[in-house]
CSV table of C-alpha atoms in Angstrom, one decimal:
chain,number,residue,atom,x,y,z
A,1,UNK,CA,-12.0,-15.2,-1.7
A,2,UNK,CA,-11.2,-11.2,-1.7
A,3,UNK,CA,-14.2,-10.6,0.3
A,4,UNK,CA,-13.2,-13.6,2.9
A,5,UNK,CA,-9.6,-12.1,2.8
A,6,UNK,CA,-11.0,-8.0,3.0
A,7,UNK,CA,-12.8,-9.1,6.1
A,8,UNK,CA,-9.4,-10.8,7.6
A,9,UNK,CA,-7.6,-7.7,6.8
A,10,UNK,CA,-10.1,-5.5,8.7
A,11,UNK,CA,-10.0,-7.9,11.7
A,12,UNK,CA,-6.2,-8.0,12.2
A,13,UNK,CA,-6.2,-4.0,11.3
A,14,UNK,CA,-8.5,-3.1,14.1
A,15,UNK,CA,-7.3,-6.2,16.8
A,16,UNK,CA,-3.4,-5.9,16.0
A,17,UNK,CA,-2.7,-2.2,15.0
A,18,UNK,CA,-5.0,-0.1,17.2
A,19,UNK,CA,-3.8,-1.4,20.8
A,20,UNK,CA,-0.8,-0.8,19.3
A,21,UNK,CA,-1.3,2.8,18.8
A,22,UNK,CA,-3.5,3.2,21.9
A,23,UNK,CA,-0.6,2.2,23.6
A,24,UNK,CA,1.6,4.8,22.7
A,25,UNK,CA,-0.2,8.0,22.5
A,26,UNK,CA,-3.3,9.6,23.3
A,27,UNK,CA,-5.7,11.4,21.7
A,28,UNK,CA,-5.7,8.9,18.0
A,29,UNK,CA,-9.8,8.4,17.5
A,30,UNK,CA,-9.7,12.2,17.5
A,31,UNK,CA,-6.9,12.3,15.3
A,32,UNK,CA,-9.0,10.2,13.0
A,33,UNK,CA,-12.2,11.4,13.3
A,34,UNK,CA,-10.7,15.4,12.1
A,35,UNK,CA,-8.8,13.5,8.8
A,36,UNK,CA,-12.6,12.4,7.3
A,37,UNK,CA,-13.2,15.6,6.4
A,38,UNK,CA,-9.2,16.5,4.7
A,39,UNK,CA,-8.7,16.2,1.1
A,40,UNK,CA,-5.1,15.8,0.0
A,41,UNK,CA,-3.3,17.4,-3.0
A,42,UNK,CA,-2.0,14.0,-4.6
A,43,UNK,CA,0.6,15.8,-6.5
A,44,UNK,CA,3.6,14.0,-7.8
A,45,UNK,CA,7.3,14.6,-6.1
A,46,UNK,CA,10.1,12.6,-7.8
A,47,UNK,CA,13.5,14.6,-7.1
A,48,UNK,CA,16.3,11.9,-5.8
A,49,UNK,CA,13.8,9.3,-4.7
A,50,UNK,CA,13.9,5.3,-4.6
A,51,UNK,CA,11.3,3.5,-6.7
A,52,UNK,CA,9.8,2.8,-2.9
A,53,UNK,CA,10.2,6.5,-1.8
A,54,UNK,CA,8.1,7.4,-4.7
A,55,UNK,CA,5.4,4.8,-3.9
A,56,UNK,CA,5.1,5.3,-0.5
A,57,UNK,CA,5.2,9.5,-1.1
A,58,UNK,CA,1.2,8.9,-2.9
A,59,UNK,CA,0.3,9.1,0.8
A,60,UNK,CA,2.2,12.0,1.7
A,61,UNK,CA,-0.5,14.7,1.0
A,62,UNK,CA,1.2,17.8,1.9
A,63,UNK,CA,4.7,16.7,0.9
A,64,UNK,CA,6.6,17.0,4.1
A,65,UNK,CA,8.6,13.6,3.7
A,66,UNK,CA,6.4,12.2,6.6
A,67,UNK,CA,3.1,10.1,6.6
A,68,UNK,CA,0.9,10.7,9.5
A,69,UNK,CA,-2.5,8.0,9.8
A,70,UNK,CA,-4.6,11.3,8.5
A,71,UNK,CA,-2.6,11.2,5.4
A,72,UNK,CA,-2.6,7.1,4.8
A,73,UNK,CA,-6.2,7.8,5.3
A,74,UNK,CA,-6.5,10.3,2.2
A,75,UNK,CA,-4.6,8.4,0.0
A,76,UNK,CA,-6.4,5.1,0.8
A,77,UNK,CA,-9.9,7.4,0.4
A,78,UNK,CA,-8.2,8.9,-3.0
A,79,UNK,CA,-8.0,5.8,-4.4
A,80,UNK,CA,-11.5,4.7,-3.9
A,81,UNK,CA,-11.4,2.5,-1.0
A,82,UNK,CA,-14.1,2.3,1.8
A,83,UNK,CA,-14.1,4.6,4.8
A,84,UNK,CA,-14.0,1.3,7.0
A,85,UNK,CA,-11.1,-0.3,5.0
A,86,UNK,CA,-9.5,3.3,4.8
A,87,UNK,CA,-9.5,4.6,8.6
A,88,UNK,CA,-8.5,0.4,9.4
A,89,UNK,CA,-5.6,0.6,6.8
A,90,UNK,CA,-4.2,4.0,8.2
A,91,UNK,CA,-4.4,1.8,12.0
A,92,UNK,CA,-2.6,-0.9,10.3
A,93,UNK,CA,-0.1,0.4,8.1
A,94,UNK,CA,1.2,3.4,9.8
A,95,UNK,CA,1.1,1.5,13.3
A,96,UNK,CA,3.7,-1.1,11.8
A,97,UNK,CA,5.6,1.1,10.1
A,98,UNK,CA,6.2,4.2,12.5
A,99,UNK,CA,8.2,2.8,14.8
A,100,UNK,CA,10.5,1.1,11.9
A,101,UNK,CA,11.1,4.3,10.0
A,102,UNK,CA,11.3,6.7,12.5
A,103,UNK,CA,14.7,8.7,12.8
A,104,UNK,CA,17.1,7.3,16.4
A,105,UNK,CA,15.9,9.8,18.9
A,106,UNK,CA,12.6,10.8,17.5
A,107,UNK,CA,9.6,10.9,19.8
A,108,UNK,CA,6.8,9.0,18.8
A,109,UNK,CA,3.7,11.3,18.4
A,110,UNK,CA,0.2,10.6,18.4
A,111,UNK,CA,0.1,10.6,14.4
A,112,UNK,CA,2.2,7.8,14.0
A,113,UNK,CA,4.3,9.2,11.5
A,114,UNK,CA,5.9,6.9,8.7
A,115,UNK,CA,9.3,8.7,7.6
A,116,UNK,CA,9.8,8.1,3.8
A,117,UNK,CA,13.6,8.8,3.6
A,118,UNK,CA,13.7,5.4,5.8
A,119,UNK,CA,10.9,3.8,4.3
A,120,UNK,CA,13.5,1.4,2.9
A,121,UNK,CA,13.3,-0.1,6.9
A,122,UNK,CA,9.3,-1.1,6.5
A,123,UNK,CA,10.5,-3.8,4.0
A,124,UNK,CA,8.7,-7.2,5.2
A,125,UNK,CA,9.5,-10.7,4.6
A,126,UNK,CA,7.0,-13.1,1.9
A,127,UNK,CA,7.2,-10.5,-0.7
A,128,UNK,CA,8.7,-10.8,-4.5
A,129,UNK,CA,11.7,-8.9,-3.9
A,130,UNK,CA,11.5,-6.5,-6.3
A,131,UNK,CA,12.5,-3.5,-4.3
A,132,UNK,CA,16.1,-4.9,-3.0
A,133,UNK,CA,17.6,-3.5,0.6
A,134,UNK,CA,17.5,0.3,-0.3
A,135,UNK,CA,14.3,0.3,-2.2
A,136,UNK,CA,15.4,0.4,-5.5
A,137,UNK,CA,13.0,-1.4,-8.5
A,138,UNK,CA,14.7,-4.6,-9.6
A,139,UNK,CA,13.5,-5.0,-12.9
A,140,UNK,CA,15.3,-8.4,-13.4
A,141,UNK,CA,12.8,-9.9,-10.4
A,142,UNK,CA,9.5,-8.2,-11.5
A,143,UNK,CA,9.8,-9.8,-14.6
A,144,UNK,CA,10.3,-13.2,-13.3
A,145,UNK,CA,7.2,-12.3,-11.5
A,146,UNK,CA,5.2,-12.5,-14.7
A,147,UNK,CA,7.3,-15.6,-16.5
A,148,UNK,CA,7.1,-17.6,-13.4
A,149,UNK,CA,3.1,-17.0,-12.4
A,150,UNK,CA,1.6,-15.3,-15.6
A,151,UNK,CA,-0.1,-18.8,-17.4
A,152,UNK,CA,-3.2,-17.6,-18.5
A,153,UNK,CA,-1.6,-14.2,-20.4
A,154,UNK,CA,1.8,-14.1,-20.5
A,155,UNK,CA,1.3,-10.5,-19.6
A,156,UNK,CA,-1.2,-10.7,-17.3
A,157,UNK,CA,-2.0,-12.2,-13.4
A,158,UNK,CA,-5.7,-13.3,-13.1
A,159,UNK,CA,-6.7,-13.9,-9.2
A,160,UNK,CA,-6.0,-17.3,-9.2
A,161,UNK,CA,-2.2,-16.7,-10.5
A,162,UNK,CA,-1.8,-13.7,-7.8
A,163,UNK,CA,-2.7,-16.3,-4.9
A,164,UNK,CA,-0.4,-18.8,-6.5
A,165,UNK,CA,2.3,-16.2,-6.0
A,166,UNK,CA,1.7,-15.2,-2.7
A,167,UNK,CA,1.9,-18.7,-1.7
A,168,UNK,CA,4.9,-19.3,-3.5
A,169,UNK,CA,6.4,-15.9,-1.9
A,170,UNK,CA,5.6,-17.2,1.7
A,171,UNK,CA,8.8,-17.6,3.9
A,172,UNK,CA,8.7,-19.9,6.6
A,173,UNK,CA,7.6,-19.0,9.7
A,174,UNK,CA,6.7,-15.5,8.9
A,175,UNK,CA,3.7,-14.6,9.9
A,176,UNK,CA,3.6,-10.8,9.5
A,177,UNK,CA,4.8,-10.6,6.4
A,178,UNK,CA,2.5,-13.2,4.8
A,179,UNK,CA,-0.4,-11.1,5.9
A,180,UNK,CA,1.1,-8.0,5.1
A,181,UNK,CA,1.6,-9.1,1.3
A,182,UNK,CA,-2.0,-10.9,0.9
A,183,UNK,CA,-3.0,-7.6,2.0
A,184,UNK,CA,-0.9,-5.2,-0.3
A,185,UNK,CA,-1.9,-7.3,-3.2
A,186,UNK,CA,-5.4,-8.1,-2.8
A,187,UNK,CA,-6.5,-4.7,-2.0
A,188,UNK,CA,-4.5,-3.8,-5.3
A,189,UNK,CA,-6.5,-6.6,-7.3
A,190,UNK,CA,-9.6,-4.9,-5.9
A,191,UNK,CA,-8.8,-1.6,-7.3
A,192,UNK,CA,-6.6,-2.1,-10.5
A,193,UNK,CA,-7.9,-5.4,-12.1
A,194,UNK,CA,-9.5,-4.9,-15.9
A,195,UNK,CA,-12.8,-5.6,-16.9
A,196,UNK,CA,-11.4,-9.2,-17.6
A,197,UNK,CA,-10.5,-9.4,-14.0
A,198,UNK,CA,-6.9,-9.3,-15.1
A,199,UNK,CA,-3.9,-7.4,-13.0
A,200,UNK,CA,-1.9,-6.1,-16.4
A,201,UNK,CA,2.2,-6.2,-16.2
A,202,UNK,CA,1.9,-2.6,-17.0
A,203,UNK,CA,-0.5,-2.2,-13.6
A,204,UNK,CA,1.9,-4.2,-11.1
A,205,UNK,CA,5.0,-2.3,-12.8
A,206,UNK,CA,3.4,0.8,-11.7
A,207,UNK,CA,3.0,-0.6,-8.0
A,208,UNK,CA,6.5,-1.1,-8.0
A,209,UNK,CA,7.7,2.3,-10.2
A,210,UNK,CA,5.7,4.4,-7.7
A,211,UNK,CA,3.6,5.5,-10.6
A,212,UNK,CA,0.3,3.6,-10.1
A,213,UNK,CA,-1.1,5.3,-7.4
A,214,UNK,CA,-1.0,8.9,-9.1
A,215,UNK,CA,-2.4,7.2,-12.4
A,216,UNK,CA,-5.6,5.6,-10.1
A,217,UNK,CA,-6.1,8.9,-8.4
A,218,UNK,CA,-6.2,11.0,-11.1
A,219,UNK,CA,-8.7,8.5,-13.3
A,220,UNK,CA,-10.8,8.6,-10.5
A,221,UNK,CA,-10.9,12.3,-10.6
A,222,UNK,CA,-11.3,12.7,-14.2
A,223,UNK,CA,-14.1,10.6,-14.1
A,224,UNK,CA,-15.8,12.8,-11.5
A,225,UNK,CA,-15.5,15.8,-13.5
A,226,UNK,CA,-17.2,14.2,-16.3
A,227,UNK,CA,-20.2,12.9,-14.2
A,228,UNK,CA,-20.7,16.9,-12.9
């Protein structure tokens, strides 16, 4: 099923976002093709910020407030996914975001740019609700999350639970945001399921803390360092 639903993603990434951008601006396979070679810092910012400020800032690499498609790219390659799924989720993700967050009277530019002070305005529809309308972590609705979906162990979503829930997340008629969340969460599954192939509470609480991404990153790096 992930794999089926991996190649989906990649599909409506390349068919739905890139027109999108090609649209707009000029110059974006260049754009691209220059971020391969960037690392970004990954470093942890947390004054005054919403629980989805501080998720979404992971993928600001130089701390600016703003995402361009170079940075989504990092912070998808930081994390360990593929190049292909990594330059198709920077296509994907800053292409329907941009235009949502950016400030009234902002040019759009050939990066795409996500602005995190408005990232509160990317919110889509078929998700769990656990950010409410500014962004803020609703800890009430996470754990319904887990009492309503988590049979196997109580504190625990095994791949078969986390499709239950996206189809029992799935508003009517909404398209976009369906795909958007099978997305989000199967990617996550991909990199943050146990050995058990088990998504822990502790895991999706960090997804919606803004913590889990940092954690990921920084494993990855220690483990690195102990291979060399």
């Amino acid at each position: 099923m992930r794999r089926h639903t991996l190649s989906i993603f990649l599909f409506l990434c390349v068919f739905t976002a890139l027109p999108l951008c090609l649209g707009r601006v000029k110059g974006v396979t260049s754009s691209l093709k220059k971020a391969l070679h960037v690392k970004g810092s990954g470093d942890v910012k947390t004054t005054n910020m919403t629980a989805l400020q501080m998720h979404a800032s992971f993928f600001d690499r130089d701390k600016d407030g703003i995402i361009t498609m170079k940075e989504t790219y990092q912070g998808m390659r930081a994390l360990g996914y593929s190049y292909a799924i990594s330059v198709a989720s920077a296509l994907f993700i800053n292409g329907a975001l941009s235009r949502k967050t950016r400030p009234p009277e902002t040019p759009a530019t050939i990066t795409l740019p996500i602005y995190i002070n408005n990232i509160k305005n990317g919110k889509h529809g078929s998700d769990t609700d656990a950010y409410d309308s500014n962004g803020r972590f609703v800890p009430k609705k996470f754990e319904k999350i887990l009492k309503k979906y988590a049979k196997t162990n109580p504190n625990a979503l095994t791949e078969g639970e986390l499709d239950n829930m996206l189809q029992g997340n799935k508003d009517a008629g909404d398209t976009t945001g369906q795909i958007a969340a099978r997305a989000e969460w199967n990617l996550l599954y991909r990199i943050a399921k146990d050995k058990d192939g088990l998504l822990q509470k502790d895991t999706v609480r960090g997804v919606y803390d803004g913590s889990l991404f940092f954690k990921l990153e920084q494993k990855r790096l220690s483990s690195k360092n102990k291979k060399t």
